[in-house]
Amino acid sequence: MEKSEFYREARRDLSGPLAGIRVLDVTTSWAGPMCACILADLGADVIKVEAIEGEVARRIPPFIEGSDPPVSFANATVNRNKRSLTLDLRKPEGRDIFLKLVARTDIIVENFRAGTLHKWGVGYDGVRAVKPDIVYVSITGWGQFGPSHDRAGYDPLAQAAGGFIALNGTPDGPPVKAPTFLCDDLAGLHGAIGAMAALRHRDRTGEGQHVDVALLDAMLFQSNGYPTLGALGIDIPRMGNQFTFSVPTNVYRCKDGKLVMAGILLDTHWKVLAHVMERPELADDPRFTTLAARMENRIEADRLVADWMAARTQADALEIWGREGLAAAPVRTHAEVARDPHVLARDMMQPVEHPGGATVPIVGPAAKFSRTPTRVRSAAPALGAHNDEVLGELGVGTDERTRLRAARVI
């Protein structure tokens, strides 16, 4: 299918499928901002409510070259498509302004330590007194309840406590964390899913609710059922780049030094591979014809593929495996990924102009909508860039805004 055919009935008058939904983003760092980012990408009007000094993501290096003032790559990525309002929620006037915004809001997303916003008068109970049907999403390390709920919780801690780190890495090496904020991303995704499900319930019944998302829970949910195996006392070995259910599978080095991730998923694929390797006798070799047999002879099966890859360039190996319908992909850096024609054709790197004139390729939304397309509509805003706009919508006049600035409320 051509891209133009997929979007042949696209509407251009909407920001996305969530157009008309208002979100207050009271978050910092990554998990909470990611949840609100997903909602913003889907077309919601997301107002990011930040402390006067700005949230943590604004200060995470490296910074985008040519941006003035300097823009963090993290902020540029996770706070696009939002409006920025600075507001000190610890002050009564800041709280009152926030609650006025709540009256016009559908969803609140927050990721402060459990109980923090309650102390400021803007927790779930305080908010639903103003807007009974509010959808209030809280994202924390360990959740709103449970023995550990009041502990500080960050992404690598959830990776460790959730079992991921113990299984990640080579079989003979130490446990290794993920190179990305994996738990934060997953919690943000579940927060957005939870928000939309609660919104659907509100639209049917008029009932709002509190949505509780923990980094640990998100990690466990996305652990492919391994917690069940653990509960049953079934050993889960650390496999590195190999799998228990696919043999041979590994990262293989080609003769040009480049790497290929490749694997045999089906017994029929082994017969095809025997043909590809010009070793027809292996197609019916009882050591390799079934997964169970290949598991028993994992080292030899893996060596056969490794030797074949070592005699070819990455490009040749990928062309042959692709032509024969076998599973293989190049091992690439993010710099290489960002230049890939397929990635670009999928609009996954979108040029966005930031304050100061720097144009930066920002990762685009993952889900594609044929009727209500989504995109990076606007760069991450400068701190407080929409103070006058948002407060003006509430009827706060120029003189009052000047007073609030002097009082450091905004």
Coordinates of C-alpha atoms in Angstrom, one line a residue:
M1 CA 0.0 0.0 0.0
E2 CA 1.2 3.5 -0.8
K3 CA 1.1 6.1 2.0
S4 CA -1.3 8.3 -0.1
E5 CA -3.7 5.4 -0.3
F6 CA -3.6 4.8 3.5
Y7 CA -4.4 8.5 4.1
R8 CA -6.9 8.9 1.3
E9 CA -9.8 9.8 3.6
A10 CA -7.8 11.8 6.2
R11 CA -9.3 14.8 7.8
R12 CA -7.0 17.8 8.1
D13 CA -9.2 19.9 10.3
L14 CA -8.5 17.9 13.5
S15 CA -5.4 17.6 15.6
G16 CA -6.0 13.9 16.0
P17 CA -8.6 11.4 17.4
L18 CA -8.5 13.1 20.9
A19 CA -9.2 16.6 19.5
G20 CA -11.4 18.5 22.0
I21 CA -10.0 16.7 25.1
R22 CA -8.3 18.9 27.7
V23 CA -5.4 17.4 29.7
L24 CA -3.5 19.0 32.6
D25 CA 0.0 17.6 32.7
V26 CA 1.5 17.9 36.2
T27 CA 4.6 15.8 35.7
T28 CA 8.3 15.7 35.6
S29 CA 11.2 13.6 34.2
W30 CA 9.8 10.9 31.8
A31 CA 7.0 8.5 32.8
G32 CA 4.4 11.2 33.5
P33 CA 5.5 13.4 30.6
M34 CA 5.5 10.4 28.3
C35 CA 1.9 9.6 29.2
A36 CA 0.8 13.2 28.5
C37 CA 2.9 13.2 25.3
I38 CA 1.0 10.2 24.0
L39 CA -2.3 12.0 24.7
A40 CA -1.0 15.2 23.1
D41 CA 0.2 13.3 20.0
L42 CA -3.3 11.9 19.8
G43 CA -4.6 15.4 19.5
A44 CA -5.6 16.4 23.0
D45 CA -5.0 20.0 24.2
V46 CA -2.3 19.3 26.9
I47 CA -1.4 22.1 29.3
K48 CA 1.9 21.3 31.0
V49 CA 1.8 22.8 34.5
E50 CA 5.4 23.3 35.7
A51 CA 7.1 24.9 38.7
I52 CA 8.6 28.3 37.9
E53 CA 12.1 26.8 37.6
G54 CA 10.8 24.2 35.1
E55 CA 10.7 20.4 35.3
V56 CA 13.6 18.0 35.3
A57 CA 13.4 17.0 31.6
R58 CA 14.5 20.6 30.7
R59 CA 17.8 20.0 32.4
I60 CA 18.8 16.6 31.0
P61 CA 21.8 16.7 28.7
P62 CA 22.8 16.7 25.9
F63 CA 21.3 19.9 24.6
I64 CA 20.3 20.6 21.0
E65 CA 23.0 22.5 19.1
G66 CA 21.8 25.9 17.9
S67 CA 18.9 26.2 20.4
D68 CA 18.8 29.4 22.3
P69 CA 18.1 29.1 25.2
P70 CA 19.5 25.6 25.2
V71 CA 16.8 22.9 24.7
S72 CA 17.3 19.4 26.2
F73 CA 16.8 16.5 23.8
A74 CA 14.6 14.9 26.5
N75 CA 12.4 17.9 26.8
A76 CA 12.2 18.3 23.0
T77 CA 11.1 14.7 22.7
V78 CA 8.6 14.2 25.5
N79 CA 7.1 17.7 25.8
R80 CA 6.2 18.4 22.2
N81 CA 2.6 19.2 21.2
K82 CA 2.0 20.8 24.7
R83 CA 1.4 24.3 26.0
S84 CA 3.4 25.5 29.0
L85 CA 2.0 27.2 32.1
T86 CA 4.2 27.9 35.1
L87 CA 2.4 27.7 38.4
D88 CA 3.4 27.3 41.9
L89 CA 0.9 24.8 43.2
R90 CA 2.3 25.1 46.8
K91 CA 0.8 28.6 47.0
P92 CA -2.9 29.1 47.6
E93 CA -3.3 31.4 44.5
G94 CA -1.5 28.8 42.4
R95 CA -3.8 26.1 43.7
D96 CA -6.9 28.2 43.0
I97 CA -5.8 28.9 39.4
F98 CA -5.2 25.2 38.9
L99 CA -8.7 24.3 40.2
K100 CA -10.2 26.8 37.8
L101 CA -8.4 24.9 35.0
V102 CA -9.6 21.6 36.4
A103 CA -13.2 22.7 35.9
R104 CA -12.5 22.8 32.2
T105 CA -10.4 19.6 32.1
D106 CA -11.1 16.0 31.2
I107 CA -7.8 14.3 32.3
I108 CA -5.1 15.1 34.9
V109 CA -1.8 13.3 34.7
E110 CA 0.7 13.5 37.6
N111 CA 3.7 11.5 38.7
F112 CA 4.8 13.0 42.0
R113 CA 5.5 10.8 45.0
A114 CA 2.3 9.4 46.4
G115 CA 0.5 11.9 48.6
T116 CA 2.4 15.0 47.4
L117 CA -0.4 16.7 45.4
H118 CA -2.8 15.8 48.2
K119 CA -0.8 17.9 50.6
W120 CA -1.0 20.8 48.1
G121 CA -4.8 20.5 47.9
V122 CA -4.8 19.2 44.3
G123 CA -4.9 15.5 44.9
Y124 CA -7.7 13.4 43.5
D125 CA -10.1 14.2 46.4
G126 CA -9.4 17.9 46.1
V127 CA -9.8 17.9 42.3
R128 CA -13.0 15.8 42.1
A129 CA -14.7 18.2 44.5
V130 CA -14.4 20.7 41.7
K131 CA -14.9 18.2 38.8
P132 CA -16.6 15.0 39.9
D133 CA -16.1 13.3 36.5
I134 CA -12.4 14.0 36.3
V135 CA -10.1 11.2 35.1
Y136 CA -7.0 11.5 37.4
V137 CA -4.0 9.5 36.4
S138 CA -1.2 9.0 39.0
I139 CA 2.1 7.4 37.9
T140 CA 4.6 6.4 40.6
G141 CA 7.3 3.9 41.2
W142 CA 5.3 1.6 43.4
G143 CA 1.7 2.7 43.2
Q144 CA -0.8 4.5 45.5
F145 CA -1.1 1.6 47.9
G146 CA 0.9 -1.4 49.1
P147 CA 3.8 -1.8 51.6
S148 CA 6.3 0.1 49.4
H149 CA 4.0 2.8 48.1
D150 CA 5.7 5.7 49.9
R151 CA 9.2 4.8 48.7
A152 CA 11.0 6.8 46.1
G153 CA 10.7 5.1 42.8
Y154 CA 12.7 5.6 39.6
D155 CA 13.0 3.6 36.3
P156 CA 16.2 1.6 37.1
L157 CA 14.8 0.6 40.5
A158 CA 11.7 -0.8 38.9
Q159 CA 13.8 -2.6 36.3
A160 CA 15.7 -4.2 39.1
A161 CA 12.8 -4.9 41.4
G162 CA 10.7 -6.2 38.5
G163 CA 13.2 -8.9 37.5
F164 CA 14.3 -7.4 34.2
I165 CA 17.9 -6.6 35.1
A166 CA 18.5 -10.1 36.5
L167 CA 17.7 -11.6 33.0
N168 CA 19.3 -8.9 30.9
G169 CA 22.9 -9.3 29.6
T170 CA 25.1 -12.2 28.6
P171 CA 24.8 -15.5 30.4
D172 CA 28.2 -15.2 32.0
G173 CA 28.1 -11.4 32.7
P174 CA 26.5 -9.2 35.3
P175 CA 22.9 -8.1 35.3
V176 CA 22.5 -5.1 32.9
K177 CA 19.8 -2.3 32.9
A178 CA 18.0 -1.4 29.7
P179 CA 19.7 1.5 27.7
T180 CA 16.4 3.4 27.7
F181 CA 13.9 4.4 30.4
L182 CA 12.0 1.2 29.8
C183 CA 9.8 1.2 32.9
D184 CA 9.0 4.9 32.5
D185 CA 8.0 4.4 28.9
L186 CA 5.8 1.4 29.7
A187 CA 4.2 3.2 32.7
G188 CA 3.5 6.2 30.4
L189 CA 1.9 4.0 27.8
H190 CA -0.3 2.2 30.4
G191 CA -1.1 5.6 31.9
A192 CA -2.4 6.8 28.5
I193 CA -4.3 3.6 27.9
G194 CA -5.8 3.8 31.4
A195 CA -6.8 7.4 30.8
M196 CA -8.6 6.7 27.6
A197 CA -10.4 3.7 29.1
A198 CA -11.5 5.8 32.0
L199 CA -12.6 8.5 29.6
R200 CA -14.7 6.0 27.7
H201 CA -16.3 5.0 31.0
R202 CA -17.0 8.6 31.9
D203 CA -18.6 9.3 28.6
R204 CA -20.9 6.3 29.1
T205 CA -21.8 6.8 32.8
G206 CA -20.7 10.3 33.9
E207 CA -18.4 8.7 36.4
G208 CA -14.8 9.9 36.9
Q209 CA -12.1 7.9 38.6
H210 CA -8.5 7.7 39.9
V211 CA -6.2 5.6 37.7
D212 CA -3.2 4.2 39.5
V213 CA -0.2 3.2 37.4
A214 CA 3.1 1.9 39.0
L215 CA 6.4 1.5 37.1
L216 CA 6.8 -1.9 38.8
D217 CA 3.3 -3.1 37.7
A218 CA 4.0 -1.9 34.1
M219 CA 7.3 -3.8 34.1
L220 CA 5.7 -7.0 35.4
F221 CA 2.8 -6.8 33.0
Q222 CA 5.2 -6.5 30.0
S223 CA 7.5 -9.4 31.3
N224 CA 6.0 -12.0 28.9
G225 CA 4.5 -14.1 31.7
Y226 CA 7.9 -14.6 33.4
P227 CA 6.5 -13.7 36.8
T228 CA 4.2 -16.7 36.5
L229 CA 7.1 -19.0 35.7
G230 CA 8.9 -17.5 38.8
A231 CA 5.8 -18.1 41.0
L232 CA 5.8 -21.7 39.8
G233 CA 9.5 -22.2 40.6
I234 CA 10.4 -22.7 36.9
D235 CA 14.0 -21.6 36.2
I236 CA 14.4 -18.7 33.7
P237 CA 17.9 -18.7 32.3
R238 CA 19.6 -15.5 31.1
M239 CA 20.0 -16.1 27.3
G240 CA 21.8 -13.0 26.0
N241 CA 20.9 -12.8 22.3
Q242 CA 19.6 -16.3 22.2
F243 CA 16.1 -17.7 23.0
T244 CA 14.8 -20.9 24.6
F245 CA 12.2 -21.3 21.9
S246 CA 14.1 -20.4 18.7
V247 CA 17.3 -22.2 17.7
P248 CA 19.6 -21.0 16.1
T249 CA 19.1 -17.3 16.9
N250 CA 21.8 -14.9 17.7
V251 CA 23.7 -11.8 16.7
Y252 CA 26.2 -12.8 14.0
R253 CA 29.3 -11.0 12.7
C254 CA 29.7 -10.7 8.9
K255 CA 32.9 -10.5 7.0
D256 CA 32.7 -6.7 6.8
G257 CA 32.5 -6.5 10.6
K258 CA 28.8 -5.5 10.6
L259 CA 26.3 -7.5 12.7
V260 CA 23.1 -9.2 11.8
M261 CA 20.3 -10.4 14.2
A262 CA 18.9 -13.6 12.7
G263 CA 17.0 -16.6 13.8
I264 CA 15.1 -19.7 12.8
L265 CA 11.6 -19.7 14.2
L266 CA 10.0 -22.6 12.5
D267 CA 11.1 -26.1 11.6
T268 CA 10.2 -25.4 8.0
H269 CA 12.6 -22.4 8.1
W270 CA 15.4 -24.8 9.0
K271 CA 14.9 -26.7 5.7
V272 CA 15.0 -23.4 3.8
L273 CA 18.2 -22.4 5.7
A274 CA 19.8 -25.7 4.8
H275 CA 19.1 -24.8 1.1
V276 CA 20.5 -21.3 1.7
M277 CA 23.7 -22.6 3.2
E278 CA 24.0 -25.1 0.3
R279 CA 24.0 -27.9 2.8
P280 CA 20.9 -29.9 1.6
E281 CA 21.8 -32.9 3.8
L282 CA 21.1 -30.7 6.9
A283 CA 17.4 -30.3 5.9
D284 CA 16.7 -33.9 7.2
D285 CA 19.4 -34.2 9.7
P286 CA 17.7 -35.5 12.9
R287 CA 19.9 -33.2 15.0
F288 CA 18.2 -30.1 13.5
T289 CA 14.8 -31.0 12.0
T290 CA 12.8 -30.1 15.1
L291 CA 13.1 -27.4 17.7
A292 CA 13.6 -29.9 20.4
A293 CA 16.5 -31.4 18.4
R294 CA 18.0 -28.1 17.7
M295 CA 17.8 -27.1 21.4
E296 CA 19.8 -30.3 22.2
N297 CA 22.4 -29.3 19.5
R298 CA 22.2 -25.5 20.1
I299 CA 26.0 -24.9 19.9
E300 CA 26.4 -26.7 16.6
A301 CA 23.3 -25.2 15.0
D302 CA 24.5 -21.7 16.1
R303 CA 28.0 -22.4 14.7
L304 CA 26.6 -23.3 11.3
V305 CA 24.9 -20.0 10.9
A306 CA 27.8 -18.0 12.4
D307 CA 30.2 -19.6 9.8
W308 CA 27.8 -18.8 7.0
M309 CA 27.4 -15.2 8.1
A310 CA 31.2 -14.8 8.6
A311 CA 31.7 -15.5 4.9
R312 CA 29.4 -12.8 3.6
T313 CA 28.9 -9.1 4.0
Q314 CA 25.9 -7.8 6.0
A315 CA 24.2 -6.5 2.9
D316 CA 24.5 -9.9 1.1
A317 CA 23.4 -11.9 4.1
L318 CA 20.3 -9.7 4.6
E319 CA 19.4 -9.8 0.9
I320 CA 19.6 -13.6 0.8
W321 CA 17.7 -14.2 4.1
G322 CA 15.1 -11.7 3.0
R323 CA 14.6 -13.2 -0.4
E324 CA 14.1 -16.6 1.1
G325 CA 11.6 -15.3 3.7
L326 CA 13.9 -15.9 6.7
A327 CA 14.0 -13.6 9.7
A328 CA 17.0 -11.3 9.8
A329 CA 17.7 -7.6 10.5
P330 CA 20.8 -5.4 10.7
V331 CA 22.1 -4.3 14.1
R332 CA 22.2 -0.6 13.8
T333 CA 23.0 2.5 15.8
H334 CA 20.4 5.1 16.4
A335 CA 22.3 7.4 14.0
E336 CA 21.9 4.8 11.3
V337 CA 18.2 4.2 12.2
A338 CA 17.5 8.0 11.9
R339 CA 18.7 7.9 8.3
D340 CA 16.8 4.7 7.3
P341 CA 14.5 5.3 4.3
H342 CA 11.8 3.1 5.8
V343 CA 11.9 5.0 9.1
L344 CA 11.6 8.3 7.2
A345 CA 8.8 7.0 5.0
R346 CA 6.9 6.1 8.2
D347 CA 7.3 9.7 9.4
M348 CA 9.1 8.5 12.5
M349 CA 11.7 11.4 12.3
Q350 CA 9.8 14.7 11.9
P351 CA 11.7 18.0 11.4
V352 CA 10.5 20.5 14.0
E353 CA 11.6 24.1 14.5
H354 CA 12.4 25.0 18.1
P355 CA 12.7 28.3 19.8
G356 CA 15.9 30.0 18.6
G357 CA 15.6 28.6 15.1
A358 CA 17.1 25.2 15.4
T359 CA 15.3 22.6 13.3
V360 CA 15.5 19.1 15.0
P361 CA 14.3 15.7 13.8
I362 CA 11.9 14.5 16.6
V363 CA 10.6 11.0 16.8
G364 CA 7.0 10.9 15.5
P365 CA 3.9 9.2 16.9
A366 CA 3.9 5.4 16.5
A367 CA 0.2 4.7 15.8
K368 CA -1.0 5.8 12.3
F369 CA -4.6 6.9 11.9
S370 CA -6.1 6.9 8.4
R371 CA -9.0 9.3 9.2
T372 CA -7.4 11.5 12.0
P373 CA -3.7 11.6 11.3
T374 CA -1.3 12.6 14.1
R375 CA 2.0 14.4 13.9
V376 CA 4.4 16.6 15.9
R377 CA 2.4 19.8 15.6
S378 CA 4.6 22.0 17.7
A379 CA 7.9 22.0 19.4
A380 CA 8.3 21.6 23.2
P381 CA 7.4 25.1 24.4
A382 CA 9.7 27.5 26.2
L383 CA 9.0 27.6 30.0
G384 CA 5.8 29.5 30.6
A385 CA 5.4 30.3 26.9
H386 CA 1.6 30.0 27.2
N387 CA 1.0 31.7 30.6
D388 CA -0.8 34.7 29.1
E389 CA -2.8 32.5 26.7
V390 CA -4.0 30.0 29.2
L391 CA -4.7 32.5 32.0
G392 CA -6.4 34.7 29.5
E393 CA -8.8 31.8 28.7
L394 CA -9.7 31.8 32.4
G395 CA -10.4 35.5 32.3
V396 CA -7.3 36.5 34.2
G397 CA -6.5 40.1 33.0
T398 CA -3.2 41.7 32.2
D399 CA -2.9 43.6 35.5
E400 CA -3.6 40.4 37.6
R401 CA -1.1 38.4 35.6
T402 CA 1.5 41.1 36.3
R403 CA 0.7 40.8 40.0
L404 CA 0.9 37.0 39.9
R405 CA 4.4 37.2 38.3
A406 CA 5.6 39.6 40.9
A407 CA 4.3 37.2 43.6
R408 CA 6.1 34.3 41.9
V409 CA 2.8 32.4 41.6
I410 CA 3.4 32.1 37.8

